[in-house]
XYZ file of C-alpha atoms in Angstrom:
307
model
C -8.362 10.861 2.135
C -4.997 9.043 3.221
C -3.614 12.470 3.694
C -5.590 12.960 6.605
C -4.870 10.040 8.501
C -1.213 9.793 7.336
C 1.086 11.614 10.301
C 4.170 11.447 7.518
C 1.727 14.196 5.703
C 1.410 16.432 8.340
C 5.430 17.054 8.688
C 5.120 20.203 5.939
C 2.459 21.920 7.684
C 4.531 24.518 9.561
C 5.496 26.069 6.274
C 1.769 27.030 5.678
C 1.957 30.238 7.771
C 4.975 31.051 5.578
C 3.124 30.739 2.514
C 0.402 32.289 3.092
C 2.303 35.307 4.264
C 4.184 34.941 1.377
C 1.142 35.078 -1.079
C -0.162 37.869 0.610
C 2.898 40.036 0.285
C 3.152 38.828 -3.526
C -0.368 40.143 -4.313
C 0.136 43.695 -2.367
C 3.192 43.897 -4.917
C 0.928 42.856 -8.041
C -1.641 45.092 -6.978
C 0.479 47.858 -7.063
C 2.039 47.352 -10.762
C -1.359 45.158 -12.281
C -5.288 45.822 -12.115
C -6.310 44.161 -8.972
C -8.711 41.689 -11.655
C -5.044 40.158 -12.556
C -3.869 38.906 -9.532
C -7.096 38.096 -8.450
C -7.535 35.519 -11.267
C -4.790 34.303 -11.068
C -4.859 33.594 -7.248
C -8.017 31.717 -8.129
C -6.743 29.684 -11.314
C -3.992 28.564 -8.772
C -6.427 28.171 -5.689
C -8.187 26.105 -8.505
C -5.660 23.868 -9.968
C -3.879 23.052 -6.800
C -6.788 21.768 -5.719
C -7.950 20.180 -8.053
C -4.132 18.073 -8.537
C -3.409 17.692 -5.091
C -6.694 17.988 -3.421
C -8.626 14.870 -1.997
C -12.176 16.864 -1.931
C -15.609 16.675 -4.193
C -13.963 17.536 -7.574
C -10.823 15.670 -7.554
C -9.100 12.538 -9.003
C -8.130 10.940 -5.460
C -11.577 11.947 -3.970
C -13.155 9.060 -1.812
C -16.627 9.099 -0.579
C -15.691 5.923 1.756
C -12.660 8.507 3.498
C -15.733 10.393 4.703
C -18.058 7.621 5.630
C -17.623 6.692 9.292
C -18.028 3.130 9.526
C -18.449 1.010 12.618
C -14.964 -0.242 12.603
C -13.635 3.738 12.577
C -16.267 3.964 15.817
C -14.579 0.846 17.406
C -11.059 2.659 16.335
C -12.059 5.451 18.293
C -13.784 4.021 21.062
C -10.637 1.551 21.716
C -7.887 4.975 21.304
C -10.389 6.501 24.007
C -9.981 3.354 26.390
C -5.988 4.392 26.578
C -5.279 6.067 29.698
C -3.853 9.493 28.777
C -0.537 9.196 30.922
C 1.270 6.054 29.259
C 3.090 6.253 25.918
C 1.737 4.676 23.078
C 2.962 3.654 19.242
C -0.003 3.364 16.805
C -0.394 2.513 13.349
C -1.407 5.890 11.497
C -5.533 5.680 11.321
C -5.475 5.207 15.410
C -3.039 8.031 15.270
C -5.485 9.768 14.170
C -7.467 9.720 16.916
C -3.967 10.151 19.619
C -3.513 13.718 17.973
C -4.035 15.426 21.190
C -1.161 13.389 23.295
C 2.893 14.234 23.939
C 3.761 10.653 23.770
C 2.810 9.081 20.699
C 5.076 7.127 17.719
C 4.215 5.932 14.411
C 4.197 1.803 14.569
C 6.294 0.602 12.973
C 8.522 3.416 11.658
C 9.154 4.650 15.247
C 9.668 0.575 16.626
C 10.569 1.253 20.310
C 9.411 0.220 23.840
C 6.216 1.427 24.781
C 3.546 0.684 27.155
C 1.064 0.373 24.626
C 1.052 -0.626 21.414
C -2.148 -0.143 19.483
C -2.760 -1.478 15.857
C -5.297 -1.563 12.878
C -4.977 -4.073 10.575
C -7.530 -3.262 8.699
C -6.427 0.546 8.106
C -3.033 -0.107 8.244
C -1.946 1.681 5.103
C 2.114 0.378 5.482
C 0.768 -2.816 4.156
C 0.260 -0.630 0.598
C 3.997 -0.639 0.402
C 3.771 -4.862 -0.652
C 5.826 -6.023 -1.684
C 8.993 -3.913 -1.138
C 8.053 -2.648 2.876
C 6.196 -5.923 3.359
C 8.957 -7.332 5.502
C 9.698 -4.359 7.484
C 5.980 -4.276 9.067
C 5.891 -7.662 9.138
C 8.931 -8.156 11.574
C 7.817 -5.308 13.739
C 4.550 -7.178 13.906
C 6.581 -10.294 14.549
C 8.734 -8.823 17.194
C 5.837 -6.912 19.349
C 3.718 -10.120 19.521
C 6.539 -12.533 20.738
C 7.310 -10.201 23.268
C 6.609 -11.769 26.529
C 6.706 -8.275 28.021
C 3.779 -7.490 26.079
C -0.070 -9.407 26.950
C -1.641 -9.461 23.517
C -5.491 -8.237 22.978
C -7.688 -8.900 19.930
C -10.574 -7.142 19.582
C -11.867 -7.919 16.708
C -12.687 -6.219 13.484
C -8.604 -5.614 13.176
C -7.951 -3.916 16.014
C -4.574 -5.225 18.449
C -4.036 -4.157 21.753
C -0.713 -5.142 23.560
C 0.118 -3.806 26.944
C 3.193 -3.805 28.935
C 3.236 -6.038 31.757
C -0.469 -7.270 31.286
C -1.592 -10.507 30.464
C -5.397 -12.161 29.612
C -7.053 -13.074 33.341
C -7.342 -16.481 33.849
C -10.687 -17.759 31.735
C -13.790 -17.713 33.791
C -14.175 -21.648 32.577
C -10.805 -23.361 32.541
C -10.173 -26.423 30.552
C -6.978 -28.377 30.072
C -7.638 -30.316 26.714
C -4.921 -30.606 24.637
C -4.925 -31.622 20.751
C -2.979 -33.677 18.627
C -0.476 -33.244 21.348
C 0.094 -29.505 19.662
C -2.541 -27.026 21.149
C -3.636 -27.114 24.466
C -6.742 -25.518 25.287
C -7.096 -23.515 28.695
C -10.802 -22.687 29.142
C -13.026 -19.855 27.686
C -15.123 -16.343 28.235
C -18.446 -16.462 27.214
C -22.156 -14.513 28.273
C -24.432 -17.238 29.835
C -27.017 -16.072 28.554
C -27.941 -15.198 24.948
C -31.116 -14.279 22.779
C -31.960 -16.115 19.523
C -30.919 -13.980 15.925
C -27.525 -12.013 17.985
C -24.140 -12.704 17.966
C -22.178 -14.995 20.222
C -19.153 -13.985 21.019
C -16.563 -16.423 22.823
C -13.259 -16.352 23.656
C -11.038 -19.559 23.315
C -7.494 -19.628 25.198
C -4.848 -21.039 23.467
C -1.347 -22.124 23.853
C 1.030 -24.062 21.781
C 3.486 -26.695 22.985
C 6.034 -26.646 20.450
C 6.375 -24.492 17.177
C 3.433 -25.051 14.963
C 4.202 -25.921 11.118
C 0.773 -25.339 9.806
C -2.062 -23.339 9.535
C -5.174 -24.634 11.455
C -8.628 -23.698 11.463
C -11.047 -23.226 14.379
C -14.894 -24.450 13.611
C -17.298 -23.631 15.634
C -20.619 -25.667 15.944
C -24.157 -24.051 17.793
C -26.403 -26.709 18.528
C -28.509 -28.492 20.941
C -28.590 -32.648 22.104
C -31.326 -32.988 18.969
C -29.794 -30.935 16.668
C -26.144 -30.909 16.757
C -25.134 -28.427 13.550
C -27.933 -25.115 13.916
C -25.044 -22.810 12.890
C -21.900 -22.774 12.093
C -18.240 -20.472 11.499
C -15.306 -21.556 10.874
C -11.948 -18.713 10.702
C -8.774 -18.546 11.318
C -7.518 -17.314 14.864
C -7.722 -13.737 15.141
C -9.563 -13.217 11.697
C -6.258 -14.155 10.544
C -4.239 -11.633 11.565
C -2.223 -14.274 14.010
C -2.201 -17.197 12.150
C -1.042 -20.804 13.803
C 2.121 -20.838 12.358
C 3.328 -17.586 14.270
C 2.195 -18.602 17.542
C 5.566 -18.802 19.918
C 5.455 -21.826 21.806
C 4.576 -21.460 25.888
C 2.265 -18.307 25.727
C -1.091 -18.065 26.167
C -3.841 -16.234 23.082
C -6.889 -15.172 24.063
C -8.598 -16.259 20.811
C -12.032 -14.228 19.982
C -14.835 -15.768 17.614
C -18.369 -15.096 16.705
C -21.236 -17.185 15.314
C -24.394 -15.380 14.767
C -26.829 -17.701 17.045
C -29.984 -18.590 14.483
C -33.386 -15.951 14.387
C -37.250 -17.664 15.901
C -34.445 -20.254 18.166
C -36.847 -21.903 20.697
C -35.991 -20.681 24.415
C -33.603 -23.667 26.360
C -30.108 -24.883 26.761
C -27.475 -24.638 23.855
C -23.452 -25.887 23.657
C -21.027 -24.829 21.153
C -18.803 -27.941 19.166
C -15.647 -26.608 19.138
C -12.539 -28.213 16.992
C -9.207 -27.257 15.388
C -8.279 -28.424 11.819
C -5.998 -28.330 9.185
C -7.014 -29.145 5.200
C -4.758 -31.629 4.217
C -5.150 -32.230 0.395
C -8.585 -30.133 0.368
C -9.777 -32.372 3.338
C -10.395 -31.457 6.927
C -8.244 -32.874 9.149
C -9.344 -32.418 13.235
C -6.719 -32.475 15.948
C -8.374 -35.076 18.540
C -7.903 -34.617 22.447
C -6.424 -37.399 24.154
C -9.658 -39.267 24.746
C -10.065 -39.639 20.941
C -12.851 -36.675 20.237
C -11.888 -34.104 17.422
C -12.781 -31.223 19.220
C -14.411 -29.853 22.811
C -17.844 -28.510 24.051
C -18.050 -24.930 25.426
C -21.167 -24.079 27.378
C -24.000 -24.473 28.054
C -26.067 -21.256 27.066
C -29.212 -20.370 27.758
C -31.035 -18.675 24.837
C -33.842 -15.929 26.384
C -37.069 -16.052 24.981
């Protein structure tokens, strides 16, 4: 349940030990002025209800059998808070908290919003955002505030998860580029595999970076194909699933950008490219920002698909 992954929940456990001491006392006294069968019944019938009104177990209201499930984006929560070397401080949204229990120098993001060297954050379990509409702005200027940091080198993972880090910054792309679009985005080159098998995910990342403030949201499409087939697959998303949309990008610093297309099952071993553009929807239709040679969009690649 929330409970569990909630560190403002935790804060009453140190009066447990009281209670329970307390309870124990109360039922020597019963036992002493009732038949033991009284207090005994009643200690259940109150075991019983409590749980059953409070409680997030089998048998209750607020039980969940998705809390219990562990899903691959909980693994990649994990595997990320296990990544964090154990000597720097860190502020994490609550479900990576989770998974911090065991460290002296850990804050709540964004109740606790102060310097650290890593900040760590789950957009997809973030449960602040349940607070919308009345907290809405509170997280989302923290948000704000750690990603135009230029202290702070921003990492998407994927899947949700944000990792920024002190004094770090993305390594220059292992394929630079300087193509820049609608005279708006430059792009700066990409990280890709070289190789890749046919039915598995292609991962890419695109570097970004804006040259003035950005008043709308654009798109990035991405294209698989081959010189006789230009279109074999397709996916088109918003930077960063979302999560960092156009419009928020500060002017003068660099995104790593990460997408996926799912490169298309029985593929015929050779040489593929990804068509890569940028687009905004401008009364339902797709307008392309075109480099300055005219073309709406780039090539990233080539790739060689394995048999």
């Amino acid at each position: 349940g929330e409970a569990y992954y909630d560190p403002n929940s935790w804060y009453p456990d140190p009066m447990l030990p009281f209670l329970y001491f307390g309870a124990v006392e109360a039922i020597a006294v019963l036992r002493r002025l009732l038949p033991a069968v009284i207090p005994a019944t009643y200690l259940a019938a109150a075991a019983a209800t409590s749980f059953r009104l409070a409680g997030v177990g089998p048998g209750t209201p607020q039980y969940s059998p998705v809390a219990y499930t562990v899903t691959p984006h909980a693994k990649a929560a994990e595997a990320l808070a296990a990544s964090i070397p154990s000597q720097v401080g860190v502020s994490a949204t609550p479900q990576i908290i989770a998974h911090l229990s065991q460290r002296m120098d850990v804050s709540i993001f964004p109740e606790l919003l102060i310097p650290r060297d890593i900040f760590v954050i789950d957009f997809v379990g973030w449960r602040g955002w349940h607070g919308y509409p009345a907290i809405y702005n509170e997280y989302d200027q923290a948000l704000r505030r750690v990603l135009h940091d230029p202290g702070y080198g921003a990492f998407y993972q994927g899947d949700g998860l944000l990792l920024l880090r002190h004094g770090a910054y993305p390594a220059p792309p292992a394929h630079p580029s300087a193509t820049l679009l609608g005279g708006k985005i430059e792009y700066l080159g990409s990280d890709a595999p070289e190789t890749i098998r046919a039915g598995q995910p292609l991962t890419v990342h695109l570097r970004w970076k804006a040259t003035q403030p950005l008043e709308q949201q654009y798109t990035v499409s991405l294209q698989f194909g081959n010189d006789a087939n230009g279109k074999l697959a397709q996916a088109d998303s918003w930077p960063w699933d979302g999560y960092f949309p156009t419009v928020e990008w500060p002017a003068g610093v660099e995104i790593d950008d990460p997408h996926s297309i799912t490169v298309p099952p029985n593929l015929a071993p050779g040489q593929y490219r990804l068509f890569v553009s940028v687009y905004s929807l401008d009364n339902g239709q797709a307008k392309a920002l075109a480099s300055a040679n005219g073309e709406p969009g780039f090539v990233v690649g080539p790739f060689t698909v394995q048999p």
